[in-house]
JSON list of C-alpha atoms in Angstrom, two decimals:
[
{"chain": "Y", "resi": 1, "resn": "ASP", "atom": "CA", "xyz": [-9.73, 39.46, -27.00]},
{"chain": "Y", "resi": 2, "resn": "ILE", "atom": "CA", "xyz": [-11.75, 40.48, -30.06]},
{"chain": "Y", "resi": 3, "resn": "VAL", "atom": "CA", "xyz": [-14.39, 43.07, -29.13]},
{"chain": "Y", "resi": 4, "resn": "MET", "atom": "CA", "xyz": [-17.56, 43.20, -31.21]},
{"chain": "Y", "resi": 5, "resn": "THR", "atom": "CA", "xyz": [-19.60, 46.37, -31.62]},
{"chain": "Y", "resi": 6, "resn": "GLN", "atom": "CA", "xyz": [-22.86, 46.94, -33.45]},
{"chain": "Y", "resi": 7, "resn": "SER", "atom": "CA", "xyz": [-24.66, 49.98, -34.81]},
{"chain": "Y", "resi": 8, "resn": "PRO", "atom": "CA", "xyz": [-27.21, 51.30, -34.45]},
{"chain": "Y", "resi": 9, "resn": "ASP", "atom": "CA", "xyz": [-28.42, 50.16, -31.03]},
{"chain": "Y", "resi": 10, "resn": "SER", "atom": "CA", "xyz": [-31.95, 50.15, -32.42]},
{"chain": "Y", "resi": 11, "resn": "LEU", "atom": "CA", "xyz": [-33.80, 51.09, -35.57]},
{"chain": "Y", "resi": 12, "resn": "ALA", "atom": "CA", "xyz": [-37.38, 51.35, -36.74]},
{"chain": "Y", "resi": 13, "resn": "VAL", "atom": "CA", "xyz": [-38.16, 50.60, -40.35]},
{"chain": "Y", "resi": 14, "resn": "SER", "atom": "CA", "xyz": [-41.42, 50.67, -42.28]},
{"chain": "Y", "resi": 15, "resn": "LEU", "atom": "CA", "xyz": [-42.86, 47.38, -43.48]},
{"chain": "Y", "resi": 16, "resn": "GLY", "atom": "CA", "xyz": [-41.36, 46.48, -46.85]},
{"chain": "Y", "resi": 17, "resn": "GLU", "atom": "CA", "xyz": [-38.40, 48.80, -46.40]},
{"chain": "Y", "resi": 18, "resn": "ARG", "atom": "CA", "xyz": [-34.74, 47.88, -46.00]},
{"chain": "Y", "resi": 19, "resn": "ALA", "atom": "CA", "xyz": [-33.07, 47.43, -42.61]},
{"chain": "Y", "resi": 20, "resn": "THR", "atom": "CA", "xyz": [-29.30, 47.56, -42.30]},
{"chain": "Y", "resi": 21, "resn": "ILE", "atom": "CA", "xyz": [-27.33, 46.52, -39.22]},
{"chain": "Y", "resi": 22, "resn": "ASN", "atom": "CA", "xyz": [-23.59, 47.00, -38.88]},
{"chain": "Y", "resi": 23, "resn": "CYS", "atom": "CA", "xyz": [-21.10, 44.92, -36.92]},
{"chain": "Y", "resi": 24, "resn": "LYS", "atom": "CA", "xyz": [-17.47, 45.75, -36.35]},
{"chain": "Y", "resi": 25, "resn": "SER", "atom": "CA", "xyz": [-14.71, 43.60, -34.83]},
{"chain": "Y", "resi": 26, "resn": "SER", "atom": "CA", "xyz": [-11.70, 45.08, -33.05]},
{"chain": "Y", "resi": 27, "resn": "GLN", "atom": "CA", "xyz": [-9.42, 42.95, -35.20]},
{"chain": "Y", "resi": 28, "resn": "SER", "atom": "CA", "xyz": [-9.83, 41.06, -38.43]},
{"chain": "Y", "resi": 29, "resn": "VAL", "atom": "CA", "xyz": [-11.80, 37.83, -38.36]},
{"chain": "Y", "resi": 30, "resn": "LEU", "atom": "CA", "xyz": [-10.70, 36.90, -41.87]},
{"chain": "Y", "resi": 31, "resn": "TYR", "atom": "CA", "xyz": [-8.61, 33.72, -41.79]},
{"chain": "Y", "resi": 32, "resn": "SER", "atom": "CA", "xyz": [-6.09, 34.09, -44.59]},
{"chain": "Y", "resi": 33, "resn": "SER", "atom": "CA", "xyz": [-5.49, 30.37, -45.14]},
{"chain": "Y", "resi": 34, "resn": "ASN", "atom": "CA", "xyz": [-9.07, 29.73, -46.28]},
{"chain": "Y", "resi": 35, "resn": "SER", "atom": "CA", "xyz": [-10.25, 33.29, -47.03]},
{"chain": "Y", "resi": 36, "resn": "LYS", "atom": "CA", "xyz": [-13.22, 32.85, -44.73]},
{"chain": "Y", "resi": 37, "resn": "ASN", "atom": "CA", "xyz": [-14.63, 35.45, -42.37]},
{"chain": "Y", "resi": 38, "resn": "TYR", "atom": "CA", "xyz": [-15.42, 33.85, -39.01]},
{"chain": "Y", "resi": 39, "resn": "LEU", "atom": "CA", "xyz": [-18.58, 35.84, -38.39]},
{"chain": "Y", "resi": 40, "resn": "ALA", "atom": "CA", "xyz": [-22.18, 34.74, -37.74]},
{"chain": "Y", "resi": 41, "resn": "TRP", "atom": "CA", "xyz": [-25.50, 36.54, -37.29]},
{"chain": "Y", "resi": 42, "resn": "TYR", "atom": "CA", "xyz": [-28.37, 35.51, -35.03]},
{"chain": "Y", "resi": 43, "resn": "GLN", "atom": "CA", "xyz": [-31.96, 36.65, -34.59]},
{"chain": "Y", "resi": 44, "resn": "GLN", "atom": "CA", "xyz": [-33.62, 36.60, -31.18]},
{"chain": "Y", "resi": 45, "resn": "LYS", "atom": "CA", "xyz": [-37.32, 37.24, -30.84]},
{"chain": "Y", "resi": 46, "resn": "PRO", "atom": "CA", "xyz": [-38.80, 38.11, -27.44]},
{"chain": "Y", "resi": 47, "resn": "GLY", "atom": "CA", "xyz": [-38.97, 35.12, -25.12]},
{"chain": "Y", "resi": 48, "resn": "GLN", "atom": "CA", "xyz": [-37.15, 32.86, -27.57]},
{"chain": "Y", "resi": 49, "resn": "PRO", "atom": "CA", "xyz": [-33.60, 31.54, -27.89]},
{"chain": "Y", "resi": 50, "resn": "PRO", "atom": "CA", "xyz": [-31.36, 32.93, -30.60]},
{"chain": "Y", "resi": 51, "resn": "LYS", "atom": "CA", "xyz": [-31.70, 31.55, -34.11]},
{"chain": "Y", "resi": 52, "resn": "LEU", "atom": "CA", "xyz": [-28.80, 31.22, -36.53]},
{"chain": "Y", "resi": 53, "resn": "LEU", "atom": "CA", "xyz": [-29.31, 33.32, -39.67]},
{"chain": "Y", "resi": 54, "resn": "ILE", "atom": "CA", "xyz": [-25.92, 33.70, -41.37]},
{"chain": "Y", "resi": 55, "resn": "TYR", "atom": "CA", "xyz": [-22.47, 32.12, -41.00]},
{"chain": "Y", "resi": 56, "resn": "TRP", "atom": "CA", "xyz": [-19.13, 32.67, -42.72]},
{"chain": "Y", "resi": 57, "resn": "ALA", "atom": "CA", "xyz": [-20.37, 36.27, -42.89]},
{"chain": "Y", "resi": 58, "resn": "SER", "atom": "CA", "xyz": [-22.58, 35.68, -45.92]},
{"chain": "Y", "resi": 59, "resn": "THR", "atom": "CA", "xyz": [-23.86, 32.09, -46.02]},
{"chain": "Y", "resi": 60, "resn": "ARG", "atom": "CA", "xyz": [-27.55, 31.91, -45.24]},
{"chain": "Y", "resi": 61, "resn": "GLU", "atom": "CA", "xyz": [-28.64, 29.09, -42.93]},
{"chain": "Y", "resi": 62, "resn": "SER", "atom": "CA", "xyz": [-31.06, 26.58, -44.44]},
{"chain": "Y", "resi": 63, "resn": "GLY", "atom": "CA", "xyz": [-34.66, 27.77, -44.15]},
{"chain": "Y", "resi": 64, "resn": "VAL", "atom": "CA", "xyz": [-33.78, 31.43, -43.60]},
{"chain": "Y", "resi": 65, "resn": "PRO", "atom": "CA", "xyz": [-35.72, 33.71, -45.99]},
{"chain": "Y", "resi": 66, "resn": "ASP", "atom": "CA", "xyz": [-33.63, 35.21, -48.77]},
{"chain": "Y", "resi": 67, "resn": "ARG", "atom": "CA", "xyz": [-34.54, 38.73, -47.66]},
{"chain": "Y", "resi": 68, "resn": "PHE", "atom": "CA", "xyz": [-31.78, 38.26, -45.07]},
{"chain": "Y", "resi": 69, "resn": "SER", "atom": "CA", "xyz": [-28.26, 38.72, -46.40]},
{"chain": "Y", "resi": 70, "resn": "GLY", "atom": "CA", "xyz": [-24.83, 39.17, -44.89]},
{"chain": "Y", "resi": 71, "resn": "SER", "atom": "CA", "xyz": [-21.84, 40.99, -46.32]},
{"chain": "Y", "resi": 72, "resn": "GLY", "atom": "CA", "xyz": [-18.47, 42.41, -45.36]},
{"chain": "Y", "resi": 73, "resn": "SER", "atom": "CA", "xyz": [-14.94, 41.23, -44.70]},
{"chain": "Y", "resi": 74, "resn": "GLY", "atom": "CA", "xyz": [-12.10, 41.71, -42.27]},
{"chain": "Y", "resi": 75, "resn": "THR", "atom": "CA", "xyz": [-13.49, 43.92, -39.52]},
{"chain": "Y", "resi": 76, "resn": "ASP", "atom": "CA", "xyz": [-16.68, 45.41, -40.99]},
{"chain": "Y", "resi": 77, "resn": "PHE", "atom": "CA", "xyz": [-19.86, 43.47, -41.62]},
{"chain": "Y", "resi": 78, "resn": "THR", "atom": "CA", "xyz": [-23.48, 44.16, -42.47]},
{"chain": "Y", "resi": 79, "resn": "LEU", "atom": "CA", "xyz": [-26.74, 42.27, -42.05]},
{"chain": "Y", "resi": 80, "resn": "THR", "atom": "CA", "xyz": [-29.42, 43.48, -44.45]},
{"chain": "Y", "resi": 81, "resn": "ILE", "atom": "CA", "xyz": [-33.12, 42.71, -44.36]},
{"chain": "Y", "resi": 82, "resn": "SER", "atom": "CA", "xyz": [-34.19, 43.72, -47.85]},
{"chain": "Y", "resi": 83, "resn": "SER", "atom": "CA", "xyz": [-37.92, 44.05, -47.19]},
{"chain": "Y", "resi": 84, "resn": "LEU", "atom": "CA", "xyz": [-38.85, 44.12, -43.52]},
{"chain": "Y", "resi": 85, "resn": "GLN", "atom": "CA", "xyz": [-41.72, 41.89, -42.47]},
{"chain": "Y", "resi": 86, "resn": "ALA", "atom": "CA", "xyz": [-43.65, 42.05, -39.20]},
{"chain": "Y", "resi": 87, "resn": "GLU", "atom": "CA", "xyz": [-42.12, 38.74, -38.09]},
{"chain": "Y", "resi": 88, "resn": "ASP", "atom": "CA", "xyz": [-38.62, 40.23, -38.36]},
{"chain": "Y", "resi": 89, "resn": "VAL", "atom": "CA", "xyz": [-39.10, 42.31, -35.20]},
{"chain": "Y", "resi": 90, "resn": "ALA", "atom": "CA", "xyz": [-36.27, 41.03, -33.02]},
{"chain": "Y", "resi": 91, "resn": "VAL", "atom": "CA", "xyz": [-32.82, 41.72, -31.64]},
{"chain": "Y", "resi": 92, "resn": "TYR", "atom": "CA", "xyz": [-29.98, 40.80, -33.99]},
{"chain": "Y", "resi": 93, "resn": "TYR", "atom": "CA", "xyz": [-26.52, 39.77, -32.77]},
{"chain": "Y", "resi": 94, "resn": "CYS", "atom": "CA", "xyz": [-23.26, 39.22, -34.58]},
{"chain": "Y", "resi": 95, "resn": "GLN", "atom": "CA", "xyz": [-20.69, 36.73, -33.24]},
{"chain": "Y", "resi": 96, "resn": "GLN", "atom": "CA", "xyz": [-17.06, 36.15, -34.09]},
{"chain": "Y", "resi": 97, "resn": "TYR", "atom": "CA", "xyz": [-15.61, 32.65, -33.95]},
{"chain": "Y", "resi": 98, "resn": "TYR", "atom": "CA", "xyz": [-12.12, 33.51, -35.18]},
{"chain": "Y", "resi": 99, "resn": "SER", "atom": "CA", "xyz": [-10.68, 33.08, -31.70]},
{"chain": "Y", "resi": 100, "resn": "THR", "atom": "CA", "xyz": [-11.63, 32.45, -28.11]},
{"chain": "Y", "resi": 101, "resn": "PRO", "atom": "CA", "xyz": [-13.21, 34.02, -26.18]},
{"chain": "Y", "resi": 102, "resn": "LEU", "atom": "CA", "xyz": [-16.09, 33.70, -28.64]},
{"chain": "Y", "resi": 103, "resn": "GLY", "atom": "CA", "xyz": [-17.70, 37.12, -28.63]},
{"chain": "Y", "resi": 104, "resn": "PHE", "atom": "CA", "xyz": [-21.13, 38.48, -29.41]},
{"chain": "Y", "resi": 105, "resn": "GLY", "atom": "CA", "xyz": [-21.99, 42.02, -30.33]},
{"chain": "Y", "resi": 106, "resn": "PRO", "atom": "CA", "xyz": [-24.30, 43.92, -27.97]},
{"chain": "Y", "resi": 107, "resn": "GLY", "atom": "CA", "xyz": [-27.29, 43.51, -30.25]},
{"chain": "Y", "resi": 108, "resn": "THR", "atom": "CA", "xyz": [-29.44, 45.72, -32.47]},
{"chain": "Y", "resi": 109, "resn": "LYS", "atom": "CA", "xyz": [-33.16, 45.93, -31.87]},
{"chain": "Y", "resi": 110, "resn": "VAL", "atom": "CA", "xyz": [-35.31, 46.15, -34.99]},
{"chain": "Y", "resi": 111, "resn": "ASP", "atom": "CA", "xyz": [-38.88, 47.46, -34.76]},
{"chain": "Y", "resi": 112, "resn": "ILE", "atom": "CA", "xyz": [-41.61, 48.51, -37.16]},
{"chain": "Y", "resi": 113, "resn": "LYS", "atom": "CA", "xyz": [-41.99, 52.23, -37.82]},
{"chain": "D", "resi": 1, "resn": "GLU", "atom": "CA", "xyz": [-36.47, 16.51, -34.66]},
{"chain": "D", "resi": 2, "resn": "VAL", "atom": "CA", "xyz": [-33.21, 18.00, -33.49]},
{"chain": "D", "resi": 3, "resn": "GLN", "atom": "CA", "xyz": [-33.74, 19.22, -29.94]},
{"chain": "D", "resi": 4, "resn": "LEU", "atom": "CA", "xyz": [-31.89, 20.49, -26.88]},
{"chain": "D", "resi": 5, "resn": "VAL", "atom": "CA", "xyz": [-33.69, 20.68, -23.55]},
{"chain": "D", "resi": 6, "resn": "GLU", "atom": "CA", "xyz": [-32.08, 22.36, -20.56]},
{"chain": "D", "resi": 7, "resn": "SER", "atom": "CA", "xyz": [-32.95, 21.71, -16.93]},
{"chain": "D", "resi": 8, "resn": "GLY", "atom": "CA", "xyz": [-31.59, 22.31, -13.46]},
{"chain": "D", "resi": 9, "resn": "GLY", "atom": "CA", "xyz": [-32.04, 26.04, -13.12]},
{"chain": "D", "resi": 10, "resn": "GLY", "atom": "CA", "xyz": [-33.47, 27.58, -9.98]},
{"chain": "D", "resi": 11, "resn": "LEU", "atom": "CA", "xyz": [-32.88, 29.83, -7.03]},
{"chain": "D", "resi": 12, "resn": "VAL", "atom": "CA", "xyz": [-29.50, 29.62, -5.33]},
{"chain": "D", "resi": 13, "resn": "GLN", "atom": "CA", "xyz": [-27.83, 31.74, -2.67]},
{"chain": "D", "resi": 14, "resn": "PRO", "atom": "CA", "xyz": [-24.68, 33.71, -3.42]},
{"chain": "D", "resi": 15, "resn": "GLY", "atom": "CA", "xyz": [-21.72, 31.42, -3.03]},
{"chain": "D", "resi": 16, "resn": "GLY", "atom": "CA", "xyz": [-23.83, 28.37, -3.77]},
{"chain": "D", "resi": 17, "resn": "SER", "atom": "CA", "xyz": [-23.65, 25.71, -6.47]},
{"chain": "D", "resi": 18, "resn": "LEU", "atom": "CA", "xyz": [-25.94, 24.40, -9.18]},
{"chain": "D", "resi": 19, "resn": "ARG", "atom": "CA", "xyz": [-25.68, 21.83, -11.95]},
{"chain": "D", "resi": 20, "resn": "LEU", "atom": "CA", "xyz": [-27.41, 22.40, -15.25]},
{"chain": "D", "resi": 21, "resn": "SER", "atom": "CA", "xyz": [-28.18, 19.62, -17.72]},
{"chain": "D", "resi": 22, "resn": "CYS", "atom": "CA", "xyz": [-28.98, 19.67, -21.41]},
{"chain": "D", "resi": 23, "resn": "ALA", "atom": "CA", "xyz": [-30.58, 16.62, -23.02]},
{"chain": "D", "resi": 24, "resn": "ALA", "atom": "CA", "xyz": [-29.92, 16.26, -26.72]},
{"chain": "D", "resi": 25, "resn": "SER", "atom": "CA", "xyz": [-32.02, 14.32, -29.20]},
{"chain": "D", "resi": 26, "resn": "GLY", "atom": "CA", "xyz": [-32.51, 13.94, -32.93]},
{"chain": "D", "resi": 27, "resn": "PHE", "atom": "CA", "xyz": [-28.82, 13.98, -33.86]},
{"chain": "D", "resi": 28, "resn": "THR", "atom": "CA", "xyz": [-25.59, 12.13, -33.14]},
{"chain": "D", "resi": 29, "resn": "PHE", "atom": "CA", "xyz": [-24.57, 14.02, -30.01]},
{"chain": "D", "resi": 30, "resn": "SER", "atom": "CA", "xyz": [-21.03, 12.65, -29.87]},
{"chain": "D", "resi": 31, "resn": "THR", "atom": "CA", "xyz": [-20.10, 14.21, -33.21]},
{"chain": "D", "resi": 32, "resn": "TYR", "atom": "CA", "xyz": [-20.68, 17.82, -32.16]},
{"chain": "D", "resi": 33, "resn": "ALA", "atom": "CA", "xyz": [-18.88, 20.21, -29.85]},
{"chain": "D", "resi": 34, "resn": "MET", "atom": "CA", "xyz": [-21.27, 21.92, -27.46]},
{"chain": "D", "resi": 35, "resn": "HIS", "atom": "CA", "xyz": [-21.61, 25.28, -25.72]},
{"chain": "D", "resi": 36, "resn": "TRP", "atom": "CA", "xyz": [-23.29, 27.06, -22.86]},
{"chain": "D", "resi": 37, "resn": "VAL", "atom": "CA", "xyz": [-24.32, 30.67, -23.51]},
{"chain": "D", "resi": 38, "resn": "ARG", "atom": "CA", "xyz": [-26.05, 32.89, -20.96]},
{"chain": "D", "resi": 39, "resn": "GLN", "atom": "CA", "xyz": [-28.21, 35.99, -21.11]},
{"chain": "D", "resi": 40, "resn": "ALA", "atom": "CA", "xyz": [-28.70, 38.20, -18.07]},
{"chain": "D", "resi": 41, "resn": "PRO", "atom": "CA", "xyz": [-32.13, 39.86, -17.75]},
{"chain": "D", "resi": 42, "resn": "GLY", "atom": "CA", "xyz": [-32.51, 42.49, -20.46]},
{"chain": "D", "resi": 43, "resn": "LYS", "atom": "CA", "xyz": [-28.91, 42.00, -21.61]},
{"chain": "D", "resi": 44, "resn": "GLY", "atom": "CA", "xyz": [-27.03, 40.44, -24.51]},
{"chain": "D", "resi": 45, "resn": "LEU", "atom": "CA", "xyz": [-25.49, 37.03, -25.07]},
{"chain": "D", "resi": 46, "resn": "GLU", "atom": "CA", "xyz": [-22.37, 35.84, -23.26]},
{"chain": "D", "resi": 47, "resn": "HIS", "atom": "CA", "xyz": [-20.48, 32.64, -24.07]},
{"chain": "D", "resi": 48, "resn": "VAL", "atom": "CA", "xyz": [-19.58, 30.82, -20.86]},
{"chain": "D", "resi": 49, "resn": "SER", "atom": "CA", "xyz": [-18.11, 27.47, -21.86]},
{"chain": "D", "resi": 50, "resn": "ALA", "atom": "CA", "xyz": [-17.46, 24.97, -24.61]},
{"chain": "D", "resi": 51, "resn": "VAL", "atom": "CA", "xyz": [-16.53, 21.31, -24.79]},
{"chain": "D", "resi": 52, "resn": "SER", "atom": "CA", "xyz": [-15.10, 19.21, -27.58]},
{"chain": "D", "resi": 53, "resn": "ARG", "atom": "CA", "xyz": [-16.89, 16.24, -29.12]},
{"chain": "D", "resi": 54, "resn": "ASP", "atom": "CA", "xyz": [-15.17, 13.72, -26.88]},
{"chain": "D", "resi": 55, "resn": "GLY", "atom": "CA", "xyz": [-15.16, 15.90, -23.76]},
{"chain": "D", "resi": 56, "resn": "ALA", "atom": "CA", "xyz": [-11.37, 15.94, -23.56]},
{"chain": "D", "resi": 57, "resn": "SER", "atom": "CA", "xyz": [-11.03, 19.66, -24.30]},
{"chain": "D", "resi": 58, "resn": "THR", "atom": "CA", "xyz": [-12.89, 22.49, -22.60]},
{"chain": "D", "resi": 59, "resn": "TYR", "atom": "CA", "xyz": [-12.89, 26.26, -22.78]},
{"chain": "D", "resi": 60, "resn": "TYR", "atom": "CA", "xyz": [-13.94, 28.96, -20.33]},
{"chain": "D", "resi": 61, "resn": "PRO", "atom": "CA", "xyz": [-13.73, 32.74, -20.52]},
{"chain": "D", "resi": 62, "resn": "ASN", "atom": "CA", "xyz": [-12.11, 34.51, -17.58]},
{"chain": "D", "resi": 63, "resn": "SER", "atom": "CA", "xyz": [-15.50, 35.51, -16.14]},
{"chain": "D", "resi": 64, "resn": "VAL", "atom": "CA", "xyz": [-16.26, 31.92, -15.09]},
{"chain": "D", "resi": 65, "resn": "LYS", "atom": "CA", "xyz": [-12.89, 30.16, -15.19]},
{"chain": "D", "resi": 66, "resn": "GLY", "atom": "CA", "xyz": [-12.27, 28.22, -11.97]},
{"chain": "D", "resi": 67, "resn": "ARG", "atom": "CA", "xyz": [-15.94, 28.41, -10.96]},
{"chain": "D", "resi": 68, "resn": "PHE", "atom": "CA", "xyz": [-17.75, 26.62, -13.78]},
{"chain": "D", "resi": 69, "resn": "ALA", "atom": "CA", "xyz": [-17.07, 23.17, -15.25]},
{"chain": "D", "resi": 70, "resn": "ILE", "atom": "CA", "xyz": [-18.57, 21.87, -18.48]},
{"chain": "D", "resi": 71, "resn": "SER", "atom": "CA", "xyz": [-18.77, 18.15, -19.16]},
{"chain": "D", "resi": 72, "resn": "ARG", "atom": "CA", "xyz": [-20.69, 15.69, -21.28]},
{"chain": "D", "resi": 73, "resn": "ASP", "atom": "CA", "xyz": [-21.84, 12.09, -21.21]},
{"chain": "D", "resi": 74, "resn": "ASN", "atom": "CA", "xyz": [-22.05, 10.90, -24.78]},
{"chain": "D", "resi": 75, "resn": "SER", "atom": "CA", "xyz": [-23.65, 7.62, -23.68]},
{"chain": "D", "resi": 76, "resn": "LYS", "atom": "CA", "xyz": [-26.54, 9.63, -22.25]},
{"chain": "D", "resi": 77, "resn": "ASN", "atom": "CA", "xyz": [-26.60, 12.38, -24.92]},
{"chain": "D", "resi": 78, "resn": "THR", "atom": "CA", "xyz": [-26.35, 14.93, -22.14]},
{"chain": "D", "resi": 79, "resn": "LEU", "atom": "CA", "xyz": [-24.33, 18.09, -21.58]},
{"chain": "D", "resi": 80, "resn": "TYR", "atom": "CA", "xyz": [-23.69, 19.49, -18.10]},
{"chain": "D", "resi": 81, "resn": "LEU", "atom": "CA", "xyz": [-22.60, 22.74, -16.51]},
{"chain": "D", "resi": 82, "resn": "GLN", "atom": "CA", "xyz": [-21.47, 22.58, -12.90]},
{"chain": "D", "resi": 83, "resn": "MET", "atom": "CA", "xyz": [-21.55, 26.09, -11.46]},
{"chain": "D", "resi": 84, "resn": "GLY", "atom": "CA", "xyz": [-19.95, 27.05, -8.17]},
{"chain": "D", "resi": 85, "resn": "SER", "atom": "CA", "xyz": [-19.20, 30.18, -6.10]},
{"chain": "D", "resi": 86, "resn": "LEU", "atom": "CA", "xyz": [-22.23, 31.75, -7.74]},
{"chain": "D", "resi": 87, "resn": "ARG", "atom": "CA", "xyz": [-22.51, 35.54, -7.79]},
{"chain": "D", "resi": 88, "resn": "ALA", "atom": "CA", "xyz": [-25.34, 37.95, -8.50]},
{"chain": "D", "resi": 89, "resn": "GLU", "atom": "CA", "xyz": [-23.82, 38.60, -11.92]},
{"chain": "D", "resi": 90, "resn": "ASP", "atom": "CA", "xyz": [-24.25, 34.91, -12.84]},
{"chain": "D", "resi": 91, "resn": "MET", "atom": "CA", "xyz": [-28.01, 35.32, -12.75]},
{"chain": "D", "resi": 92, "resn": "ALA", "atom": "CA", "xyz": [-29.25, 34.66, -16.28]},
{"chain": "D", "resi": 93, "resn": "VAL", "atom": "CA", "xyz": [-31.02, 32.35, -18.67]},
{"chain": "D", "resi": 94, "resn": "TYR", "atom": "CA", "xyz": [-28.55, 29.63, -19.60]},
{"chain": "D", "resi": 95, "resn": "TYR", "atom": "CA", "xyz": [-28.79, 28.16, -23.09]},
{"chain": "D", "resi": 96, "resn": "CYS", "atom": "CA", "xyz": [-27.05, 25.08, -24.38]},
{"chain": "D", "resi": 97, "resn": "ALA", "atom": "CA", "xyz": [-26.17, 25.21, -28.04]},
{"chain": "D", "resi": 98, "resn": "ARG", "atom": "CA", "xyz": [-24.70, 22.92, -30.67]},
{"chain": "D", "resi": 99, "resn": "ASP", "atom": "CA", "xyz": [-21.52, 23.85, -32.52]},
{"chain": "D", "resi": 100, "resn": "ARG", "atom": "CA", "xyz": [-21.71, 23.49, -36.30]},
{"chain": "D", "resi": 101, "resn": "GLY", "atom": "CA", "xyz": [-17.98, 23.40, -36.86]},
{"chain": "D", "resi": 102, "resn": "ALA", "atom": "CA", "xyz": [-16.10, 20.58, -38.53]},
{"chain": "D", "resi": 103, "resn": "ALA", "atom": "CA", "xyz": [-12.56, 20.96, -37.26]},
{"chain": "D", "resi": 104, "resn": "ALA", "atom": "CA", "xyz": [-11.68, 19.22, -34.03]},
{"chain": "D", "resi": 105, "resn": "GLY", "atom": "CA", "xyz": [-10.23, 21.49, -31.40]},
{"chain": "D", "resi": 106, "resn": "MET", "atom": "CA", "xyz": [-11.92, 24.61, -32.68]},
{"chain": "D", "resi": 107, "resn": "TYR", "atom": "CA", "xyz": [-15.21, 26.28, -31.85]},
{"chain": "D", "resi": 108, "resn": "TYR", "atom": "CA", "xyz": [-17.44, 27.93, -34.38]},
{"chain": "D", "resi": 109, "resn": "TYR", "atom": "CA", "xyz": [-21.02, 29.19, -34.54]},
{"chain": "D", "resi": 110, "resn": "MET", "atom": "CA", "xyz": [-24.09, 27.69, -32.92]},
{"chain": "D", "resi": 111, "resn": "ASP", "atom": "CA", "xyz": [-26.77, 26.21, -35.10]},
{"chain": "D", "resi": 112, "resn": "VAL", "atom": "CA", "xyz": [-29.18, 24.64, -32.61]},
{"chain": "D", "resi": 113, "resn": "TRP", "atom": "CA", "xyz": [-30.24, 26.21, -29.31]},
{"chain": "D", "resi": 114, "resn": "GLY", "atom": "CA", "xyz": [-32.33, 25.02, -26.40]},
{"chain": "D", "resi": 115, "resn": "LYS", "atom": "CA", "xyz": [-35.06, 27.16, -24.85]},
{"chain": "D", "resi": 116, "resn": "GLY", "atom": "CA", "xyz": [-32.92, 27.86, -21.80]},
{"chain": "D", "resi": 117, "resn": "THR", "atom": "CA", "xyz": [-33.10, 27.40, -18.05]},
{"chain": "D", "resi": 118, "resn": "THR", "atom": "CA", "xyz": [-33.16, 30.30, -15.57]},
{"chain": "D", "resi": 119, "resn": "VAL", "atom": "CA", "xyz": [-30.64, 30.68, -12.77]},
{"chain": "D", "resi": 120, "resn": "THR", "atom": "CA", "xyz": [-31.49, 33.15, -10.02]},
{"chain": "D", "resi": 121, "resn": "VAL", "atom": "CA", "xyz": [-28.81, 34.09, -7.50]},
{"chain": "D", "resi": 122, "resn": "SER", "atom": "CA", "xyz": [-30.26, 35.76, -4.46]},
{"chain": "D", "resi": 123, "resn": "SER", "atom": "CA", "xyz": [-30.30, 35.50, -0.70]}
]
C-alpha cells in the first residue's frame, strides 16, 4: 500500500502571505507510460465536504482561484497558496490514485496568523 | 446542477447493519465510477469503496472487505452502501463522491462530493 504523509500538521500564515503544504508518498505515483503524477489535492472547510482543488499534481480544477498551485513529481509534492485569503482557512488533503487502496494524507490545517 | 445527496445514516448497535443511499442528479450517472469515503469525528478521510460505471467491478480496502457492499442502480441514478457487522470504528460521516477518471477499470480522484450522512455505532 502507498502511504501518504503531509507536513506540517498545521500552519498559521498572515493574510496575503504564502502558505506551503508538503505531501510525500511512500512510493512513486508517477506513471511512466504517460508521465503523469497520480496525485490530487482537496480543501475541506469546517462542516463541509472536501472540494477538489488540483489533480495530476498540478492541474487546477475549474473555478479554483489561481493563487492555488500544485507542484512536484514522483514522491514529493507541494500545494502552494500564493496569497492567503480569509476564505482559505481549511484542512488540506493530498490523495494518491496511482493504485488501490486509494490513500489520503492525514491533512494539514491552515489558519490565519 | 450536479448534485449528490446521501441518506440512510443513523444510530445502529454494534454488530448491526445499515444501508446508505446516494441520489445523483445533474449528470449522466451511468458514465461515472463512484466512491464512498468516510470521515470519523475529528479525523481525516478514508476511502471505503468504489464501483465501476456499470456496477460490475467493485473495490474495498481491507478495513471493510467482507462487511460492506457497494452497488448502484443506474436506472434510478442511485449509489448504495450496504454496511454490516458494524463496529465502533465505523462511526463516521459517509460521503459519496464521483470519480473523474476516464479509463474503465481504474479509479482516480473525486470531483463531486455529497454533503454526507452520519453513521453512529453505539449500544
